[in-house]
């Protein structure tokens, strides 16, 4: 089939073919306008001042009396980011909480993923569906459902009190512990799936070879299984860590009122304080400090994988 | 593998699945509790389900959310499939790097950030062009943006694994590239397209954060309404509503998964039969995985 197909492929890839822009342009333009341009607007508003009107910020471009365009950049909001310790504390708190939850997810998710990867193929499909199914049901409702278990009068305390294991109800709701439980519970499937994908590809012959050569099971795990499943560990951790840092629903429903999760702080800045320029600065700092390094890392590791 | 090891694996699985499902089951159980308190069992009752029907604003919000989800996922499927085709079939074009970034970034972007930036865009557009007013349209536009990312990822991987030679054969037989694509490749990637539509639909139906930013004061989607109620603690009516939503979504996903699996099995069977008819039996089809031969029956 060689030449005909090659010519056709050539035609489709030739840069001069105007028809392909009918395919490329709609998604490209849409995402440019509604995903990329918003960040430019955010950058612009981060240099404005907060005022009480609609919309609640000054215009950085103004017309002077002689019809010149004047650019007024205010660095007040950026200054606030460094002088007000709330934001630094919120970043550190969110990073720590997300990191710890990611590690707990990894510790819980690894055995689950391992067990699915070693199951029979017919069972595997069912188990995967069982793990994915909660992800399809509403995130908001699943977080809310936790409340019925961990609330002061919830199922957990009721059972423990009945069994006589505790004399006073455990205070979990509206604490950091509740946020950990919420994040681990909601994001566990995101950890299990990439781990499963790498563990499934892992050749059992390697493990058997290591065992035949006299390695005890824990050495086999540390020397063979764990290093080979590193791509899955990295992918799963990313999928849990990044959304967890910016999480809003979990801290606002399960966490203490006024907790320092950055997503919640940002929400308050916007809806309660109506300080849009400061919210913009926090959003931009968030991007630069979190999403930026991760995007660069992924780009680099993608290059390595291609090479 | 030793017996202790497999017992550990079964325990890990059971605990994991129990953790994932317990809260949902408890929620459904409580929705039938006659008592509004979670720690008191007041007997079996469907009173909270009956009360749901009397809340007109709740029904309005549910309808609005369904309309938004339908519109947004349909638009996202079209745009996301086009993006996937662009990225898989056109190896070089100006803006390819940009498009790659823009279809992956929404997957990891914290929702609060996406919400704020999009609200600022809509506010600025409204100031400059007196359009668009915040409400149905802005929510749909915002949802389409993040749904495109999920559609592109799903369709792209399917398109990459689709066998190009069938399409090339069709073109050798005189079909134009468009017709070859529509008649050969489109049916192959159709399951991925349908799956991503369903995924977009549920994601849009569930979105709280981005909608809250771009909705404007007059519009209330179902998640926004639920959030405003559950912020104040457990609400028995929301238990009933949540149980209904979970039951509908759960059965749709299970049905879709089952249908897709059946279609896939039929497809695999056809391919195997075609292979058996054409290829000499000694040559294994494709590259094959060498590890398969030494894989022990576990």
XYZ file of C-alpha atoms in Angstrom:
605
model
C 0.000 0.000 0.000
C 3.116 2.205 0.261
C 3.120 5.090 -2.186
C -0.537 6.104 -2.311
C -0.813 6.321 1.453
C 2.484 8.115 1.742
C 1.351 10.750 -0.750
C -1.960 11.207 1.033
C -0.238 11.575 4.404
C 2.089 14.014 2.744
C -0.823 16.068 1.455
C -2.483 16.102 4.881
C 0.681 17.263 6.573
C 1.749 19.766 3.957
C 1.739 23.186 5.550
C 0.048 24.741 2.522
C -3.218 22.811 2.912
C -5.737 25.443 3.998
C -8.456 22.917 4.838
C -6.750 21.711 7.983
C -7.246 25.124 9.553
C -10.966 24.356 9.562
C -10.095 21.622 12.062
C -7.369 23.404 14.034
C -8.803 26.894 14.362
C -12.089 26.328 16.256
C -10.544 24.684 19.349
C -7.419 26.854 19.172
C -9.374 30.118 19.047
C -11.856 29.020 21.692
C -9.145 28.069 24.172
C -7.149 31.200 23.385
C -10.122 33.438 24.169
C -11.563 31.572 27.124
C -8.478 30.038 28.721
C -5.353 32.054 27.891
C -6.696 35.587 27.492
C -8.349 35.420 30.977
C -4.880 35.096 32.492
C -3.782 38.247 30.682
C -6.810 40.083 32.088
C -5.944 38.762 35.544
C -2.409 40.052 35.135
C -3.812 43.441 34.106
C -6.200 43.644 37.065
C -3.455 42.610 39.487
C -1.893 46.038 38.795
C -5.141 47.903 39.514
C -6.413 49.331 42.797
C -9.471 48.047 44.602
C -12.335 50.570 44.696
C -15.969 50.372 45.696
C -17.923 50.304 42.458
C -18.894 47.826 39.746
C -16.509 46.263 38.736
C -14.519 46.847 41.934
C -11.153 47.910 40.514
C -9.592 50.926 38.824
C -8.794 50.927 35.134
C -5.057 50.876 34.525
C -5.540 52.569 31.154
C -7.030 56.065 31.374
C -7.383 58.850 28.827
C -5.768 62.132 29.727
C -7.254 65.522 28.780
C -5.113 65.688 25.619
C -6.367 62.238 24.488
C -3.211 60.348 25.377
C -3.507 56.912 26.838
C -2.047 56.814 30.327
C -0.953 53.600 32.022
C -1.221 53.597 35.811
C 0.311 50.546 37.453
C -0.333 50.027 41.119
C 1.897 47.633 43.030
C -0.181 47.855 46.208
C -1.612 44.367 45.868
C 1.817 42.864 45.231
C 3.140 44.680 48.292
C 0.278 43.234 50.341
C 1.279 39.735 49.270
C 4.653 40.201 50.991
C 3.700 42.375 53.952
C 0.560 40.526 54.994
C 1.733 37.194 56.381
C -1.684 35.633 55.800
C -0.771 34.716 52.220
C 2.637 33.216 52.982
C 1.105 31.208 55.828
C -1.738 30.084 53.582
C 0.680 28.886 50.890
C 2.785 26.931 53.363
C -0.256 25.485 55.097
C -1.831 24.396 51.782
C 1.424 22.878 50.513
C 1.937 20.931 53.742
C -1.631 19.662 53.868
C -1.559 18.643 50.198
C 1.833 16.938 50.568
C 0.784 14.918 53.620
C -2.511 13.908 51.988
C -0.618 12.836 48.862
C 1.668 10.604 50.941
C -1.309 9.056 52.754
C -3.038 8.484 49.394
C 0.123 6.809 48.110
C 0.369 4.543 51.167
C -3.294 3.536 50.843
C -3.443 3.473 47.037
C -0.332 1.392 46.379
C -1.604 -1.865 47.935
C -4.975 -1.392 46.213
C -3.371 -0.789 42.809
C -1.017 -3.734 43.386
C -3.895 -6.031 44.279
C -5.853 -5.022 41.145
C -2.785 -5.458 38.935
C -2.282 -9.014 40.236
C -5.955 -9.977 39.917
C -7.325 -12.093 37.067
C -8.124 -10.072 33.954
C -11.901 -10.503 34.214
C -11.846 -9.424 37.876
C -9.533 -6.539 36.984
C -12.119 -4.835 34.776
C -14.780 -5.066 37.461
C -12.426 -3.788 40.167
C -11.378 -0.864 37.974
C -15.018 0.066 37.402
C -15.617 -0.144 41.155
C -12.690 2.220 41.811
C -13.668 4.671 39.046
C -17.397 4.758 39.805
C -17.177 7.126 42.809
C -15.189 9.520 40.621
C -18.213 9.807 38.325
C -20.612 10.575 41.124
C -20.690 14.126 42.381
C -17.555 15.344 44.137
C -19.530 17.852 46.187
C -21.971 15.183 47.341
C -19.209 12.745 48.263
C -17.528 15.366 50.447
C -20.894 16.119 51.995
C -21.474 12.388 52.563
C -18.344 12.257 54.736
C -20.005 14.684 57.101
C -22.621 12.097 58.088
C -19.789 9.815 59.206
C -17.321 12.127 60.937
C -19.729 14.687 62.445
C -19.880 14.857 66.255
C -23.168 12.973 66.196
C -22.199 10.999 63.099
C -21.912 7.294 62.436
C -18.280 6.924 63.557
C -18.854 8.496 66.962
C -22.166 6.702 67.459
C -20.539 3.319 66.805
C -17.473 4.023 68.941
C -19.613 5.301 71.826
C -21.904 2.250 71.636
C -18.895 -0.051 71.672
C -17.579 1.794 74.702
C -14.253 2.536 73.017
C -14.579 6.262 73.721
C -16.452 8.144 76.418
C -16.731 11.496 74.587
C -17.385 11.977 70.882
C -14.218 12.553 68.850
C -14.053 16.075 67.466
C -13.073 15.499 63.844
C -15.483 17.715 61.947
C -14.231 21.265 61.257
C -10.586 20.358 62.015
C -7.498 19.738 59.880
C -8.010 15.992 60.385
C -11.366 16.293 58.619
C -9.623 17.994 55.680
C -7.066 15.185 55.473
C -9.845 12.600 55.502
C -11.731 14.575 52.852
C -8.786 14.923 50.482
C -7.616 11.323 50.859
C -11.127 9.998 50.369
C -11.902 12.169 47.336
C -8.581 11.801 45.528
C -7.750 8.130 46.201
C -8.987 6.966 42.741
C -6.625 9.477 41.079
C -3.718 7.760 42.857
C -4.866 4.193 42.211
C -5.401 4.473 38.439
C -1.908 5.630 37.323
C -0.304 3.227 39.826
C -2.356 0.390 38.381
C -1.348 1.383 34.841
C 2.380 1.008 35.630
C 2.067 -2.000 37.942
C 0.024 -3.844 35.324
C 2.810 -3.453 32.757
C 5.405 -4.680 35.235
C 6.758 -8.046 34.137
C 6.143 -10.687 36.853
C 9.131 -12.623 35.505
C 11.437 -9.947 36.951
C 9.935 -10.411 40.406
C 10.158 -14.179 40.126
C 13.764 -13.940 38.963
C 14.673 -11.791 41.960
C 12.891 -14.213 44.287
C 14.590 -17.212 42.641
C 17.957 -15.566 43.229
C 17.217 -15.537 46.937
C 15.841 -12.052 47.663
C 13.332 -11.936 50.522
C 9.932 -10.454 49.486
C 10.605 -7.030 51.015
C 13.933 -6.761 49.139
C 12.192 -7.754 45.909
C 9.644 -5.018 46.528
C 12.249 -2.342 47.328
C 14.735 -3.321 44.610
C 12.437 -4.303 41.733
C 8.763 -3.373 42.110
C 9.122 0.079 43.661
C 11.724 1.531 41.235
C 9.841 0.146 38.235
C 6.567 1.690 39.402
C 8.124 5.144 39.834
C 6.351 6.668 36.776
C 3.001 5.697 38.260
C 3.965 7.063 41.674
C 4.957 10.406 40.127
C 1.843 10.626 37.933
C -0.526 9.673 40.752
C 1.116 12.071 43.203
C 0.797 14.936 40.718
C -2.874 14.167 40.131
C -3.519 14.289 43.882
C -1.116 17.026 44.971
C -1.919 19.800 42.493
C -5.713 19.876 42.862
C -5.385 19.302 46.612
C -3.324 22.483 47.070
C -6.008 24.605 45.450
C -8.946 22.646 46.869
C -11.966 24.714 47.882
C -14.935 22.419 48.557
C -13.184 20.242 51.163
C -11.751 23.040 53.338
C -14.980 25.038 53.180
C -17.264 22.129 54.109
C -15.068 20.053 56.428
C -12.329 22.424 57.647
C -12.437 24.916 60.492
C -14.065 28.251 59.637
C -11.313 30.611 58.532
C -8.815 27.801 57.796
C -5.796 28.742 55.747
C -6.276 26.633 52.619
C -5.311 28.936 49.768
C -8.331 28.098 47.618
C -10.648 29.136 50.435
C -8.631 32.290 51.216
C -8.827 33.253 47.551
C -12.588 32.660 47.518
C -13.051 34.913 50.560
C -10.855 37.629 49.075
C -13.170 37.599 46.111
C -16.642 37.104 47.513
C -16.375 38.558 51.033
C -13.722 41.282 50.746
C -14.435 42.128 47.084
C -10.727 42.796 46.687
C -10.330 41.639 43.092
C -6.801 43.035 42.527
C -5.451 41.182 45.572
C -7.249 37.999 44.520
C -5.618 38.399 41.085
C -2.177 38.763 42.631
C -2.705 35.686 44.808
C -3.875 33.741 41.742
C -0.831 34.795 39.725
C 1.564 34.013 42.580
C -0.114 30.633 42.925
C 0.457 29.917 39.240
C 4.078 31.029 39.297
C 4.900 29.121 42.490
C 3.007 25.908 41.845
C 1.787 25.271 38.334
C 4.862 26.848 36.698
C 7.515 24.501 38.158
C 5.317 21.460 37.598
C 4.649 22.376 33.963
C 8.389 22.831 33.387
C 9.123 19.520 35.120
C 6.556 17.683 32.992
C 7.859 19.294 29.830
C 11.418 18.224 30.697
C 10.453 14.664 31.622
C 8.377 14.476 28.426
C 11.515 15.402 26.478
C 13.445 12.683 28.279
C 10.779 10.136 27.486
C 10.872 11.055 23.800
C 14.664 10.930 23.624
C 3.139 -15.930 45.514
C 2.656 -16.970 49.107
C -0.713 -17.258 50.820
C 0.036 -14.432 53.265
C 0.750 -12.101 50.392
C -2.576 -12.777 48.667
C -4.481 -12.386 51.962
C -2.850 -8.967 52.302
C -3.902 -8.027 48.796
C -7.503 -9.063 49.378
C -7.580 -7.087 52.643
C -6.146 -3.983 50.940
C -8.783 -4.220 48.226
C -11.680 -4.741 50.611
C -10.616 -1.885 52.912
C -10.057 0.425 49.944
C -13.424 -0.302 48.386
C -15.179 -0.070 51.756
C -13.616 3.354 52.361
C -14.747 4.542 48.924
C -18.319 3.348 49.245
C -19.164 3.592 52.940
C -19.970 7.344 52.984
C -22.189 7.017 49.911
C -24.084 4.060 51.377
C -24.491 5.817 54.726
C -25.834 8.878 52.935
C -28.390 6.797 51.051
C -29.344 5.071 54.322
C -29.878 8.379 56.103
C -32.046 9.662 53.234
C -34.691 7.148 54.382
C -34.401 8.171 58.032
C -37.635 9.707 59.332
C -35.667 11.696 61.912
C -33.828 14.784 60.658
C -30.943 14.032 63.068
C -28.158 11.747 61.875
C -27.605 10.062 65.243
C -31.242 9.142 65.751
C -32.910 6.473 63.631
C -36.559 7.483 63.428
C -37.672 4.593 61.248
C -37.938 4.102 57.485
C -39.580 6.961 55.635
C -39.652 8.589 52.224
C -40.798 11.932 53.614
C -37.639 13.778 52.453
C -38.113 12.575 48.892
C -41.674 13.850 48.923
C -40.515 17.216 50.247
C -38.054 17.621 47.379
C -40.897 17.834 44.884
C -42.339 20.832 46.676
C -39.178 22.942 46.255
C -39.743 24.819 43.005
C -36.332 26.566 43.112
C -34.632 23.205 43.519
C -36.379 21.785 40.460
C -35.558 24.963 38.507
C -31.889 24.690 39.455
C -31.778 21.016 38.510
C -33.288 21.778 35.116
C -30.862 24.667 34.564
C -27.883 22.456 35.479
C -29.041 19.736 33.096
C -29.420 22.266 30.263
C -25.967 23.700 30.963
C -24.400 20.235 31.142
C -26.052 19.133 27.892
C -25.024 22.258 25.966
C -21.504 22.425 27.381
C -20.660 18.741 26.908
C -22.002 18.698 23.349
C -19.953 21.753 22.389
C -16.891 20.417 24.209
C -17.099 17.084 22.381
C -17.021 18.832 18.992
C -14.171 21.208 19.894
C -12.216 18.594 21.856
C -12.426 16.023 19.047
C -11.205 18.644 16.560
C -8.313 19.450 18.926
C -7.457 15.741 19.250
C -7.492 15.312 15.449
C -5.278 18.391 15.056
C -2.743 17.108 17.582
C -2.618 13.526 16.282
C -2.896 14.054 12.525
C -1.067 17.345 11.917
C 2.455 16.928 13.171
C 3.507 20.524 12.529
C 1.485 23.702 12.479
C 1.897 27.147 13.996
C 0.257 27.113 17.426
C 0.641 23.379 18.000
C 2.701 23.942 21.152
C 0.119 26.442 22.406
C -2.780 24.069 21.709
C -1.014 21.195 23.496
C -0.521 23.373 26.554
C -4.063 24.722 26.545
C -5.682 21.276 26.376
C -3.608 19.903 29.262
C -3.417 22.927 31.587
C -7.122 22.920 32.611
C -6.668 19.344 33.903
C -4.270 20.496 36.633
C -5.345 24.105 37.066
C -6.995 24.688 40.462
C -10.654 25.484 39.833
C -10.539 28.634 41.946
C -7.892 30.094 39.621
C -9.736 29.161 36.428
C -12.914 30.606 37.925
C -11.357 33.929 38.898
C -9.565 34.450 35.593
C -12.675 33.632 33.564
C -14.841 35.927 35.659
C -12.358 38.761 35.105
C -12.522 38.089 31.355
C -16.329 38.150 31.288
C -16.474 41.316 33.414
C -13.973 43.068 31.153
C -15.782 41.914 28.003
C -19.065 43.171 29.414
C -17.467 46.547 30.141
C -16.029 46.846 26.627
C -18.617 45.160 24.410
C -21.684 45.082 26.736
C -21.620 41.300 26.188
C -21.886 38.606 27.551
C -24.182 39.112 30.530
C -23.342 36.676 33.277
C -25.646 33.675 33.502
C -26.381 30.639 31.359
C -24.021 31.630 28.536
C -20.977 32.424 30.676
C -21.377 29.203 32.682
C -21.595 27.174 29.465
C -18.498 28.883 28.015
C -16.527 28.237 31.212
C -17.615 24.600 31.358
C -16.786 24.006 27.699
C -13.237 25.220 28.423
C -12.422 22.595 31.033
C -14.477 19.857 29.354
C -12.476 20.275 26.108
C -9.399 19.171 28.038
C -10.991 15.914 29.174
C -12.442 15.202 25.716
C -9.108 15.841 23.988
C -7.177 13.569 26.355
C -9.665 10.711 25.900
C -10.156 10.993 22.129
C -6.471 11.676 21.486
C -5.267 8.444 23.060
C -7.909 6.479 21.177
C -6.995 8.167 17.896
C -3.308 7.418 18.465
C -4.000 3.725 18.942
C -6.427 3.519 15.976
C -4.960 1.598 13.064
C -4.064 4.038 10.315
C -3.680 1.347 7.658
C -7.449 0.837 7.252
C -7.919 4.512 6.446
C -4.962 4.418 4.078
C -6.434 1.383 2.374
C -9.711 3.252 1.877
C -7.806 6.137 0.326
C -5.921 3.716 -1.941
C -9.316 2.508 -3.104
C -10.226 6.050 -4.106
C -11.909 7.615 -1.073
C -10.917 11.190 -0.257
C -9.166 11.803 3.064
C -12.334 13.312 4.574
C -14.526 10.412 3.513
C -11.916 7.879 4.617
C -11.773 9.538 8.007
C -15.538 9.767 8.419
C -16.245 6.194 7.328
C -13.270 4.352 8.814
C -11.716 6.239 11.716
C -14.737 8.027 13.139
C -16.557 4.763 13.974
C -13.337 3.550 15.632
C -13.057 6.562 17.934
C -16.814 6.859 18.505
C -16.745 4.971 21.851
C -14.123 7.414 23.148
C -16.214 10.358 21.927
C -19.331 9.037 23.680
C -17.398 8.302 26.873
C -15.950 11.806 26.901
C -19.395 13.310 26.334
C -20.672 11.423 29.368
C -17.644 12.473 31.410
C -18.075 16.124 30.381
C -21.758 15.950 31.216
C -21.145 14.683 34.755
C -18.263 17.116 35.351
C -20.381 20.050 34.214
C -23.356 18.873 36.257
C -21.125 18.670 39.345
C -19.150 21.896 39.001
C -19.506 24.294 41.904
C -16.429 26.513 42.019
C -16.127 27.743 38.437
C -19.906 28.202 38.144
C -20.014 30.243 41.354
C -17.483 32.686 39.927
C -18.957 33.148 36.462
C -22.670 32.727 37.232
C -23.567 36.234 38.298
C -26.037 37.054 41.053
C -29.284 35.835 39.475
C -28.281 32.343 38.340
C -28.285 29.365 40.690
C -27.132 25.976 39.454
C -27.903 22.796 41.369
C -24.434 22.426 42.956
C -24.586 26.090 44.045
C -27.953 25.483 45.673
C -26.746 22.271 47.340
C -23.608 24.028 48.576
C -25.565 26.879 50.117
C -27.693 24.330 52.004
C -24.971 21.919 53.172
C -22.622 24.680 54.342
C -24.862 24.964 57.369
C -24.654 21.261 58.198
C -26.480 18.075 57.321
C -29.794 18.522 55.542
C -32.088 15.471 55.211
C -33.565 16.827 51.987
C -30.129 17.047 50.429
C -29.551 13.425 51.522
C -32.569 12.441 49.456
C -31.519 14.609 46.509
C -27.957 13.240 46.649
C -29.256 9.668 46.685
C -31.338 10.332 43.570
C -28.404 11.938 41.737
C -25.995 9.162 42.741
C -28.469 6.473 41.706
C -29.082 8.047 38.284
C -25.426 8.790 37.520
C -24.256 5.436 38.887
C -26.672 3.391 36.799
C -25.925 5.461 33.663
C -22.188 4.909 34.066
C -22.567 1.191 34.737
C -24.875 0.818 31.728
C -22.531 2.814 29.488
C -19.516 0.839 30.694
C -21.295 -2.441 30.036
C -22.443 -1.386 26.547
C -18.964 -0.161 25.623
C -17.350 -3.359 26.867
C -19.747 -5.425 24.816
C -19.062 -3.334 21.712
C -15.335 -3.664 22.295
C -15.549 -7.421 22.731
C -17.542 -7.751 19.521
C -14.986 -5.576 17.738
C -12.095 -7.683 19.084
C -13.831 -10.854 17.999
C -14.335 -9.510 14.470
C -10.706 -8.446 14.256
C -9.551 -11.868 15.439
C -11.730 -13.593 12.882
C -10.488 -11.316 10.125
C -6.908 -12.008 11.187
C -7.498 -15.746 11.229
C -8.944 -15.557 7.718
C -6.086 -13.511 6.296
C -2.837 -14.138 8.108
C -0.960 -17.443 8.097
C -1.295 -18.903 11.607
C 2.450 -19.239 12.270
C 3.120 -15.489 12.273
C 1.911 -13.719 15.424
C -0.140 -10.626 14.662
C 1.626 -7.337 15.241
C 4.770 -6.962 17.311
C 3.379 -8.893 20.252
C 4.606 -8.559 23.779
C 7.555 -10.841 24.476
C 6.747 -10.756 28.177
C 3.463 -12.499 27.449
C 5.237 -15.771 26.736
C 6.935 -15.994 30.126
C 4.004 -14.620 32.057
C 3.172 -17.217 34.667
C -0.460 -18.125 35.357
C -1.140 -16.177 38.539
